[in-house]
Coordinates of C-alpha atoms in Angstrom, one line a residue:
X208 CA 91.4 76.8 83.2
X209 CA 89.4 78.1 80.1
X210 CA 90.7 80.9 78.4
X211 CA 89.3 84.3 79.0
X212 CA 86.7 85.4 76.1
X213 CA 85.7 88.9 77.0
X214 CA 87.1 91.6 78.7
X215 CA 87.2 91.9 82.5
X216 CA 85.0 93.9 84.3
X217 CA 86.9 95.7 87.4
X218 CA 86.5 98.7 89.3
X219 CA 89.2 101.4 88.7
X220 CA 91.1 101.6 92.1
X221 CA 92.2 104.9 93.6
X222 CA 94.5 105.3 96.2
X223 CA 92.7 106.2 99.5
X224 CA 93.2 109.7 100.8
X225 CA 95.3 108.1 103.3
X226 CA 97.3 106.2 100.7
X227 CA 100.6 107.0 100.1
X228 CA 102.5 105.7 96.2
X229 CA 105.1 103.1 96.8
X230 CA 106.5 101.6 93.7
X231 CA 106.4 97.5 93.2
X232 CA 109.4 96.0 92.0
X233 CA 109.0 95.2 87.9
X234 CA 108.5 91.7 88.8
X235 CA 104.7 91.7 87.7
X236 CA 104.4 93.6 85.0
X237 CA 107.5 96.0 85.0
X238 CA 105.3 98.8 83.5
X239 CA 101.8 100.3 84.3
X240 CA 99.4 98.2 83.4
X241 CA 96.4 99.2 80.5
X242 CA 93.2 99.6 81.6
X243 CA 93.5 100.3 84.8
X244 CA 93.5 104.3 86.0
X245 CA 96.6 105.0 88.3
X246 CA 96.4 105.9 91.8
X247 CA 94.8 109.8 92.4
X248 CA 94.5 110.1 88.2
X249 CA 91.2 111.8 86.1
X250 CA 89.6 108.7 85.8
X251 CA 90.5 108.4 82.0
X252 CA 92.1 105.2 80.3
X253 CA 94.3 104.7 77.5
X254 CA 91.5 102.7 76.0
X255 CA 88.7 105.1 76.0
X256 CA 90.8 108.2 74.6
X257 CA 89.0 109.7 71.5
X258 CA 91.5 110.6 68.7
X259 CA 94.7 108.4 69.8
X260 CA 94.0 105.1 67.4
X261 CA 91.7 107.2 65.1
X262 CA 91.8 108.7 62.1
X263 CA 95.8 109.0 61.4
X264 CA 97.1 107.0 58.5
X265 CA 100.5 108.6 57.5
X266 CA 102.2 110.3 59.8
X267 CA 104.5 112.4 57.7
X268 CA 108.7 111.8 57.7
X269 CA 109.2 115.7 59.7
X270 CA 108.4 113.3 63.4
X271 CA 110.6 110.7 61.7
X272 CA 113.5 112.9 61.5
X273 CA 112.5 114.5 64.9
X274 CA 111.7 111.3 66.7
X275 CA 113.9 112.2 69.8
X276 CA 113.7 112.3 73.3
X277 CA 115.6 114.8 73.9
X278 CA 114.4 117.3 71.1
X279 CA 111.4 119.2 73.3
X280 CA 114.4 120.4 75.9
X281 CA 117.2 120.5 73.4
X282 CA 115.5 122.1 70.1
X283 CA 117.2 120.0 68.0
X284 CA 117.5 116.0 67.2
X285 CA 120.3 114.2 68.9
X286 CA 120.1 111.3 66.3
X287 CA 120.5 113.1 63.0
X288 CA 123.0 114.9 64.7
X289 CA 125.1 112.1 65.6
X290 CA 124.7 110.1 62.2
X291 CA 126.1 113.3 60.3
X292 CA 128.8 114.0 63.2
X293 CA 129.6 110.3 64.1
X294 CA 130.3 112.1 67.5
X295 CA 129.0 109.4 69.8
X296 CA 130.1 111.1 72.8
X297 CA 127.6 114.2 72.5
X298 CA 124.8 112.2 71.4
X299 CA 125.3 110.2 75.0
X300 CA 125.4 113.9 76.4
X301 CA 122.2 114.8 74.7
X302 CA 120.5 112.3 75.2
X303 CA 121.7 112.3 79.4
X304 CA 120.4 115.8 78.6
X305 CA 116.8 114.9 77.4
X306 CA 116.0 112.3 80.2
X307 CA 116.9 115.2 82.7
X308 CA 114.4 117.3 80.8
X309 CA 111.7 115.2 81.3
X310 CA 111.8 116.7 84.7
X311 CA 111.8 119.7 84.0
X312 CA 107.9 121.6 84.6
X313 CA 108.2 123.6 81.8
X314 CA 107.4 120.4 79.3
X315 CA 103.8 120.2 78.5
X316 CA 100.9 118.0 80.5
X317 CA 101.6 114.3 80.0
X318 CA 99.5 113.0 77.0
X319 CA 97.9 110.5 79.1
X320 CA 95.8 112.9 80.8
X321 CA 95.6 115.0 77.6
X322 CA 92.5 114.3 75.2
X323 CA 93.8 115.3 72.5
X324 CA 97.0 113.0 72.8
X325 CA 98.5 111.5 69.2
X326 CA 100.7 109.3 68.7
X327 CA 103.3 111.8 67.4
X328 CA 103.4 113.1 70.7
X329 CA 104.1 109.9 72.2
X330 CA 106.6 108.7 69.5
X331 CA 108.4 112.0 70.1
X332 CA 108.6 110.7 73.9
X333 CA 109.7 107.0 73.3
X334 CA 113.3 106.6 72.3
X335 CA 113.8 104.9 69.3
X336 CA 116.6 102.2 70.3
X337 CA 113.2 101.2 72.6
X338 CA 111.1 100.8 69.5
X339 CA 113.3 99.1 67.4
X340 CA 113.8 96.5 70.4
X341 CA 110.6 96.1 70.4
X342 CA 110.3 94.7 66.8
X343 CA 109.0 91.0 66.5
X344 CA 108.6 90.2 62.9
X345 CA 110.3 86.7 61.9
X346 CA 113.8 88.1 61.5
X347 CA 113.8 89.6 64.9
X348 CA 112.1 86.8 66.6
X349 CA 112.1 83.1 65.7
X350 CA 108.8 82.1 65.3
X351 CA 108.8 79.0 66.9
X352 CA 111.0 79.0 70.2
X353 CA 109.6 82.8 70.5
X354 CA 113.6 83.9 71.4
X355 CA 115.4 86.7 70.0
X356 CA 117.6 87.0 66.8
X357 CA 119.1 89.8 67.5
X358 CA 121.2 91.3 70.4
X359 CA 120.0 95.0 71.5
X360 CA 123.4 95.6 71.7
X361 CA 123.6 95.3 67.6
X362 CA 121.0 98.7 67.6
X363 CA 123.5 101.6 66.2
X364 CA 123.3 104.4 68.4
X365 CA 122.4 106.7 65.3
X366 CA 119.4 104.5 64.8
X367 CA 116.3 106.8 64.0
X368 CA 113.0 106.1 61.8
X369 CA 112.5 107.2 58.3
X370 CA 109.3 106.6 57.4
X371 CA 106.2 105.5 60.0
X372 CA 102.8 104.8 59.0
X373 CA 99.9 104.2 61.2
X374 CA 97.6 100.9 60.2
X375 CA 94.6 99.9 62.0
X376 CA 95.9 98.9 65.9
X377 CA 99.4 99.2 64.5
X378 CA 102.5 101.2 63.8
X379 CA 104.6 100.6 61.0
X380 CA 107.9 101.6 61.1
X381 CA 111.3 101.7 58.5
X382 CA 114.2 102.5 59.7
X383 CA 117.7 104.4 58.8
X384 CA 121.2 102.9 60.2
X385 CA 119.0 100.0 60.9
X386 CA 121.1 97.0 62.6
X387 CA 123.8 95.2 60.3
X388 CA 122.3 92.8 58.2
X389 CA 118.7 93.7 57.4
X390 CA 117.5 95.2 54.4
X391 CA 116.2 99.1 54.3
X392 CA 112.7 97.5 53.7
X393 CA 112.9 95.8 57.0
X394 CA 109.8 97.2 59.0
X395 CA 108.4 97.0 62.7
X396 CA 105.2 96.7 63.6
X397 CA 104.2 97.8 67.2
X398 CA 100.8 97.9 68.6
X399 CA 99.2 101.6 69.7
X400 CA 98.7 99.0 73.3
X401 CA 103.0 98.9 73.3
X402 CA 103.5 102.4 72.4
X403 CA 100.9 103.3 75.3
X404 CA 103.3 100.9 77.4
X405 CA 106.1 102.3 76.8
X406 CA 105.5 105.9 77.3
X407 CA 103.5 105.1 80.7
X408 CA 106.8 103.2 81.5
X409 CA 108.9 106.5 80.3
X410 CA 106.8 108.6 82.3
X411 CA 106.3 107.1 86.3
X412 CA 106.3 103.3 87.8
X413 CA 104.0 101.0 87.9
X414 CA 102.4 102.6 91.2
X415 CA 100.8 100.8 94.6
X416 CA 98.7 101.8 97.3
X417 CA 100.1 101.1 100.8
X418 CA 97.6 100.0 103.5
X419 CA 96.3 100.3 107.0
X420 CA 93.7 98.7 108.8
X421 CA 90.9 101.3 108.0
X422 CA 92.1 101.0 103.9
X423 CA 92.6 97.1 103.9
X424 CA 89.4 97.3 106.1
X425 CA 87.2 99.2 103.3
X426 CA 88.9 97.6 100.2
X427 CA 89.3 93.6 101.4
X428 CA 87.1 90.8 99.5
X429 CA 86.7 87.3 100.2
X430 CA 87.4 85.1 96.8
X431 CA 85.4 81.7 96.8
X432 CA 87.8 79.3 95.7
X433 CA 85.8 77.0 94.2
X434 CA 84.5 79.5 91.7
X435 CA 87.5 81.4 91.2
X436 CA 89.5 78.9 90.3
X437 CA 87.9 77.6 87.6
X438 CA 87.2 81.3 86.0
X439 CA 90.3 83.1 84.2
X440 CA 88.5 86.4 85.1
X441 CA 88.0 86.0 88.2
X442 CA 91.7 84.5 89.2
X443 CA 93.0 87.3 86.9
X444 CA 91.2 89.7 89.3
X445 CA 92.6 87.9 92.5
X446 CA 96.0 87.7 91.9
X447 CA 96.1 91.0 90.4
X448 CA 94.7 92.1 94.1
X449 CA 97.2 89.9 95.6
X450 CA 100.3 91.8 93.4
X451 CA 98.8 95.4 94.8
X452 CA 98.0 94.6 98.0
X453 CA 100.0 91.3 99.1
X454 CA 97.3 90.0 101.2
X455 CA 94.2 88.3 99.4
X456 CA 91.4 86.0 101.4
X457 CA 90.0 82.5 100.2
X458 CA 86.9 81.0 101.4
X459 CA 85.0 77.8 100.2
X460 CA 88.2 76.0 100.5
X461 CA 88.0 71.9 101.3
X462 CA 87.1 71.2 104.6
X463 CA 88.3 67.9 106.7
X464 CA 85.0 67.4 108.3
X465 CA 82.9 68.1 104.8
X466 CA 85.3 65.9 102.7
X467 CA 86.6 63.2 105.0
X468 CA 88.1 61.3 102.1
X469 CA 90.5 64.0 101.1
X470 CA 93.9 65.0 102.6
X471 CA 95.3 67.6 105.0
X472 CA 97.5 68.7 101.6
X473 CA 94.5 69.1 99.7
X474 CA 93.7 72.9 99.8
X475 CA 96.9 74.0 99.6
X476 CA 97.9 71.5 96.5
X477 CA 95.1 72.3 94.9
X478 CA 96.4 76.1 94.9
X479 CA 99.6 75.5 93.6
X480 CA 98.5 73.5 90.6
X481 CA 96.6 77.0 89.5
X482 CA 98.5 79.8 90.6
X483 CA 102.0 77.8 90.5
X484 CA 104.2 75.0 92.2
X485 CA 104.7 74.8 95.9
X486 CA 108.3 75.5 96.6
X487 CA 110.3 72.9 98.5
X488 CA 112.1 73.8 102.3
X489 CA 113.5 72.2 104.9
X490 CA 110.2 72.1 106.3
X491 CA 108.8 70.4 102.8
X492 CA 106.5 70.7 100.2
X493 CA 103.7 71.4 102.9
X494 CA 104.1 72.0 106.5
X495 CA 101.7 72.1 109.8
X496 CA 101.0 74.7 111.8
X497 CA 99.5 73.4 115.2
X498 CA 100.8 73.1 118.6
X499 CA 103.3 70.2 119.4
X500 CA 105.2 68.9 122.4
X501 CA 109.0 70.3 122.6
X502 CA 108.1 72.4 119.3
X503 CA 111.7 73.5 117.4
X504 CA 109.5 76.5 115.9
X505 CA 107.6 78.8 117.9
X506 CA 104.9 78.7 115.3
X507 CA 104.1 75.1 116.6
X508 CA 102.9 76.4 119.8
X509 CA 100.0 78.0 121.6
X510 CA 102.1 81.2 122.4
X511 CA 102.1 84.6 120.5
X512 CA 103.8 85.0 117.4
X513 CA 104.9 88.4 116.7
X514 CA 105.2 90.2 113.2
X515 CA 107.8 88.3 111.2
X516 CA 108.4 87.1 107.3
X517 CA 109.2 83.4 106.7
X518 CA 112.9 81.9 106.1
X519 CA 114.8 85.2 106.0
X520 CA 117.8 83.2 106.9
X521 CA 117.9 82.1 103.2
X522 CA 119.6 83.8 100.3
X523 CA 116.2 84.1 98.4
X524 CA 113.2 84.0 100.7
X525 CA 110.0 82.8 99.7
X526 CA 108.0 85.4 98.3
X527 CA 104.2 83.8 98.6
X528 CA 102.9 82.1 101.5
X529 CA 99.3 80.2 101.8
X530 CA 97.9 79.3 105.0
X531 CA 94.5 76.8 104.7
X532 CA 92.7 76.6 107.9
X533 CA 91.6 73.0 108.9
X534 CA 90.9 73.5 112.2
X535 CA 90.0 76.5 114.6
X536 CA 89.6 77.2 118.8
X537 CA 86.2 78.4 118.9
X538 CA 86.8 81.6 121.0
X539 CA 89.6 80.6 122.1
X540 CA 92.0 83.3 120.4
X541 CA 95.0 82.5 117.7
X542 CA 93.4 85.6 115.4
X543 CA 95.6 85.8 112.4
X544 CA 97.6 89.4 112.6
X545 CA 99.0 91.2 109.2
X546 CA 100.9 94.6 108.5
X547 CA 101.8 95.8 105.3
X548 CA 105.4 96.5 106.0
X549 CA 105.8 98.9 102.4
X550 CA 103.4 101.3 104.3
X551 CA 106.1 101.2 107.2
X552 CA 109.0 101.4 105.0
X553 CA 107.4 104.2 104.0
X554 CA 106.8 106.1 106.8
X555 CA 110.6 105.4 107.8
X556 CA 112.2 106.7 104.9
X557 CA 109.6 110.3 104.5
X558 CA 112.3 112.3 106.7
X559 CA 115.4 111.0 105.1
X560 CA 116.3 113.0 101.9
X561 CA 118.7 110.6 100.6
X562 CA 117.1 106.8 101.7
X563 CA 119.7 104.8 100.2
X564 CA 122.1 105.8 102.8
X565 CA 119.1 105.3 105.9
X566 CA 120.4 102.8 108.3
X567 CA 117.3 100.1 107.7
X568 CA 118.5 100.2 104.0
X569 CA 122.1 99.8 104.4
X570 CA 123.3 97.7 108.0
X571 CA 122.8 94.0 107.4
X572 CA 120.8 92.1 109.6
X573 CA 121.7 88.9 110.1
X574 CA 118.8 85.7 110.4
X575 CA 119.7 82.1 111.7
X576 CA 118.0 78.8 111.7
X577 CA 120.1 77.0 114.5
X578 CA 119.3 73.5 115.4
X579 CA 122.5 71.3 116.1
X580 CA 122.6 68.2 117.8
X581 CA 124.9 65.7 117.4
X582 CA 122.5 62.7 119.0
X583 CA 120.5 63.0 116.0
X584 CA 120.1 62.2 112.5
X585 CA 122.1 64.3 109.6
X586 CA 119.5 65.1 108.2
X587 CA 117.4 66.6 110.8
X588 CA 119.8 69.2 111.6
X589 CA 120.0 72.6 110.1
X590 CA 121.7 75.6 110.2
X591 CA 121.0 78.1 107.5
X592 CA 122.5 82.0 108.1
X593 CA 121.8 84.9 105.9
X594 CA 122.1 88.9 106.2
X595 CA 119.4 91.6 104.9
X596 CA 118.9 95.2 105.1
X597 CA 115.7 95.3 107.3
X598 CA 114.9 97.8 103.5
X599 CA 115.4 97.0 100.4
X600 CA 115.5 99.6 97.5
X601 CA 115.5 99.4 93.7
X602 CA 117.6 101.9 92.0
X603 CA 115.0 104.9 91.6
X604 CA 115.1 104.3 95.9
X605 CA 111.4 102.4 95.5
X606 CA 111.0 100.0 98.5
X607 CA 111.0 96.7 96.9
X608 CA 111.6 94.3 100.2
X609 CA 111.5 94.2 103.7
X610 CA 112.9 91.7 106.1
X611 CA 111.5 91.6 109.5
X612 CA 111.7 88.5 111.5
X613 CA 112.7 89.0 115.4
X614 CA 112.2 85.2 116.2
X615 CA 115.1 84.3 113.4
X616 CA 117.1 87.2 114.2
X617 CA 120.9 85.8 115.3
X618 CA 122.4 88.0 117.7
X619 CA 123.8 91.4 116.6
X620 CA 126.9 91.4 114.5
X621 CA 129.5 94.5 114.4
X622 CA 129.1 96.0 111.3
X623 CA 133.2 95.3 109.6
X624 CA 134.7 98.9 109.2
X625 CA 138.3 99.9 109.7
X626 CA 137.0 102.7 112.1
X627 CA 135.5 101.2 115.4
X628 CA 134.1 104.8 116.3
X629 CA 132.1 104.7 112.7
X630 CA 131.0 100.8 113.3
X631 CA 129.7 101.5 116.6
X632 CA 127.9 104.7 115.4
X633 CA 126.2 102.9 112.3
X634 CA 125.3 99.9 114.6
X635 CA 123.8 102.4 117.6
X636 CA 121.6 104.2 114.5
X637 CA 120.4 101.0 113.0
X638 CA 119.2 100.0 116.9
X639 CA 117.0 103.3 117.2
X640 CA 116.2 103.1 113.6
X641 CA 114.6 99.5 114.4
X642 CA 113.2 100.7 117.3
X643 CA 111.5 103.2 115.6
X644 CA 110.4 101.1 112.8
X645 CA 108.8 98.4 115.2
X646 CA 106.9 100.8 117.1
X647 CA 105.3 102.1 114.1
X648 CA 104.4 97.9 113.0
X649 CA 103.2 97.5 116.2
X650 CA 100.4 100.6 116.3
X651 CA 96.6 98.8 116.4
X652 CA 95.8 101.4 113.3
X653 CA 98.5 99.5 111.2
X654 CA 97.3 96.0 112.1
X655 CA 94.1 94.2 110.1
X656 CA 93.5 91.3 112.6
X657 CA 91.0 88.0 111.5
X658 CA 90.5 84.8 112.6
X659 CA 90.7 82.4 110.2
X660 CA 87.6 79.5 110.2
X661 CA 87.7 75.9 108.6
X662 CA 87.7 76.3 105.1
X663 CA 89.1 79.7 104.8
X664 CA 92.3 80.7 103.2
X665 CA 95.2 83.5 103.1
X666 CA 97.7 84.1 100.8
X667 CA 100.1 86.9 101.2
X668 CA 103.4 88.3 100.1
X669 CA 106.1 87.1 102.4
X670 CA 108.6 89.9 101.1
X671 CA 105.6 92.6 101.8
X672 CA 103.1 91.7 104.5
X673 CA 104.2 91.0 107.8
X674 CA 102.3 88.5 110.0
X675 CA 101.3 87.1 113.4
X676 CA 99.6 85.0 115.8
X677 CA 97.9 85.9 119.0
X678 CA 98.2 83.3 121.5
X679 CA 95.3 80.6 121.8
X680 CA 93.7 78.5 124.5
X681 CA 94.3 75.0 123.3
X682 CA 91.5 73.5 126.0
X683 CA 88.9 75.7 123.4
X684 CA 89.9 73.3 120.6
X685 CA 92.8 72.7 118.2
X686 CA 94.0 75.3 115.6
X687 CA 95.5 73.3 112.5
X688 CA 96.8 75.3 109.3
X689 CA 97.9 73.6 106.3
X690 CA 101.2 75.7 104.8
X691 CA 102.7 76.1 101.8
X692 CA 105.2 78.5 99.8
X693 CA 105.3 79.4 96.1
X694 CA 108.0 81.4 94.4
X695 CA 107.4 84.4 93.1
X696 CA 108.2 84.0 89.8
X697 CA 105.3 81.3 89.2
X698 CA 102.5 84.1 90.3
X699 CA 103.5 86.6 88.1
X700 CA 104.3 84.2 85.4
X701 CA 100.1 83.1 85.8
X702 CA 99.5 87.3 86.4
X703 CA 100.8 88.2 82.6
X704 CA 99.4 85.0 80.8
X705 CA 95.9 86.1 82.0
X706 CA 96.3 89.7 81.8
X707 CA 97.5 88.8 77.8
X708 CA 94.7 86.9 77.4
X709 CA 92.4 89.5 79.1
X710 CA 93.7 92.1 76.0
X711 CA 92.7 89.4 73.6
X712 CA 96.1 88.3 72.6

């Protein structure tokens, strides 16, 4: 892959009227990403804001002594205070004190929507333990193995800046109670980009849009593999569609009867190498979906295949899954089904005021893999067992998994409390809490519905985007998909390489 030498061209995305903000794990970026306009915003960037990177040289030592976050709410600064005092227990009040304060409506219009935003206003916002962990000068970071030379943990609480100076792209920073060891000369330089990052980051989550069929309807493209593969721009633009939607489309993928000299493992190999390894299961590197004689996996069938995620019964699930059609019944059904389950998360949790304690986010399910038999081989017998919440929740209560999968579901398990009466209670509310949940998966205006051809592809997020079959007529012709699964760590790992290289670093 040839590295990107010009920016990318996309299309700011809004969120649909009908699109409801659910925040993505920080597996992809951790922090909103430059350049592109959050969900129901102005319109305005970081990048085209008049008067942030211009025209400041010296920003004078008053907003070095005031850098706090707290000091908007509080009227003072929590850090000079605690280097005269020493009193480390009120500067960990204060400073619980200015995060709540954020909240409060009475603090002025974020700067990002403001076009007359400085940097002081954004240094004031950023706490300075955060900017001095952000340094990456030689004696912070070794300039070879790129790892740390420090531990955040060294950063004195009373740290604040004394002197900061604006140069070009860059802030310049000097620091008093620095961390032991390093000279009162020692400076950090942070780019106006990181400062932007880490106020966005103060400020709100990194933001998705949830999807029906009418908005996966109006906002789904195909990608041509064969040209996006080989252009950094346009597989930066595909897998960043992939981490806010969890459902992308390939077509111009290898076909058997086009290249009869190439394998079944082709298409789907030929994706890992770009976008990262195929993981390894018990079903292998790749698998087969098609219909078999005395199939141990209803996928291998001609029957229906309701709404489901892959190997739930593991501790750590896959996270990507790509499908590469080979073969296809010509009207003869097996039309690919997909949900996004965060949108149905969603609509779950909207009545509850306090989600963590919902019944989908807190009574385990459990999922089995159960094929024992002791006529056969060691090897081919498996019985893998795991428990999930059908919800999962980071700690700001932002859906961050689901875990549907019926046809894996082992049969229902008492939930282990001392009180029966309780256990029986929890256990009744999970049951009308899944009842509910699959009735809203199941509605035609939550399902986007294709058939997949020869030579197309899908990839999707297994953690995110549920999926089906509809049953298929095998006397119309054979259906054959080409599986595969890739971790998630390898996409997003590819994601920030080309979004760095996309901001010219």
């Amino acid at each position: 892959m040839s590295r990107m030498t010009k920016p990318l061209l996309s299309a700011t995305r809004a969120a649909s009227k009908n699109g409801r903000l659910v925040r993505r794990s920080d597996q992809a970026f951790g922090i909103q990403e430059r350049g592109r306009t959050p969900p129901n915003s102005s319109g305005s960037s970081f990048r085209t804001k008049a008067g942030y990177r211009g025209g400041l040289s010296v920003i004078n030592d008053d907003l070095a002594r005031n850098s706090c976050v707290g000091r908007r709410v509080t009227g003072s600064c929590r850090y000079s205070t605690a280097a005269q005092s020493g009193e480390t227990e009120a500067l960990d009040r204060e400073y619980i004190k200015g995060f709540q304060g954020r909240q409060n409506k009475s603090i002025p219009p974020s700067p990002i929507e403001s076009k007359e935003a400085s940097i002081e206003a954004r240094l004031e916002l950023v706490d300075p333990l955060l900017l001095r962990d952000q340094c990456q000068c030689e004696l912070c970071v070794d300039p070879s193995s790129h790892q740390k030379l420090f531990q955040t943990s060294d950063i004195p609480s009373a740290l604040r800046p004394s002197k900061i100076v604006a140069r070009g792209e860059k802030v310049e920073l000097l620091w008093d109670n620095d961390v032991f060891g390093y000279s009162a000369d020692h400076k950090t330089q942070i780019s106006l980009d990181k400062i932007e990052d880490l106020f966005r980051a103060s400020q709100s989550p990194k933001q998705l849009v949830t999807w029906d069929r009418s908005v996966f309807r109006e906002r789904r493209r195909s990608w041509k593999w064969s040209e996006t593969r080989g252009s950094g721009e346009m597989l930066y633009e595909m897998l960043r569609e992939l981490d806010d939607y969890g459902l992308v489309f390939l077509e111009a993928m290898p076909q058997l009867e086009a290249e009869q000299s190439i394998s079944s493992t082709y298409g789907v190999e030929q994706i890992g190498n770009v976008i990262g390894p195929l993981r390894d299961s018990l079903y292998g590197r790749t698998w087969d979906v098609r219909s078999v004689a005395n199939a141990k996996n209803i996928a291998y069938t001609h029957q229906y295949l309701g709404l489901h995620m892959d190997l739930l019964y593991m501790t750590n699930p896959p996270d990507f899954q790509i499908l590469h059609c080979l073969q296809a019944p010509i009207k003869g059904g097996g039309e690919s089904v997909f949900v996004d389950s965060f949108r149905a998360a969603e609509t779950m949790l909207q009545a509850s005021s306090n989600p963590i304690t919902h019944p989908l986010c807190t009574y385990p399910m459990h999922y089995h893999y159960h094929h024992v038999d002791a006529r056969t081989e060691l090897q081919n017998n498996h019985y893998y067992r795991n428990s999930h919440p059908v919800i999962e929740l980071d700690e700001h209560q932002h859906v961050i998994n689901v875990n549907w999968s019926p046809p894996f579901q082992a049969p229902l398990q008492p939930y282990s409390l001392a009180n029966d009466t309780v256990s029986t209670r929890r256990m009744r509310e999970w049951h009308q809490a899944a009842q509910e949940f699959s009735q809203i998966i199941e509605r035609p205006d939550m399902q986007f519905e294709y058939l997949l051809k020869p030579g197309e592809a899908v990839i999707f997020n297994n953690r995110r985007a549920l999926h089906a079959r509809k049953a298929f007529d095998v006397s119309k012709g054979p259906r054959w998909l080409k599986g595969a699964y890739i971790d998630g760590d390898s996409v997003w790992s590819k994601l920030r390489v080309l979004r760095e290289w996309s901001n010219g670093k």
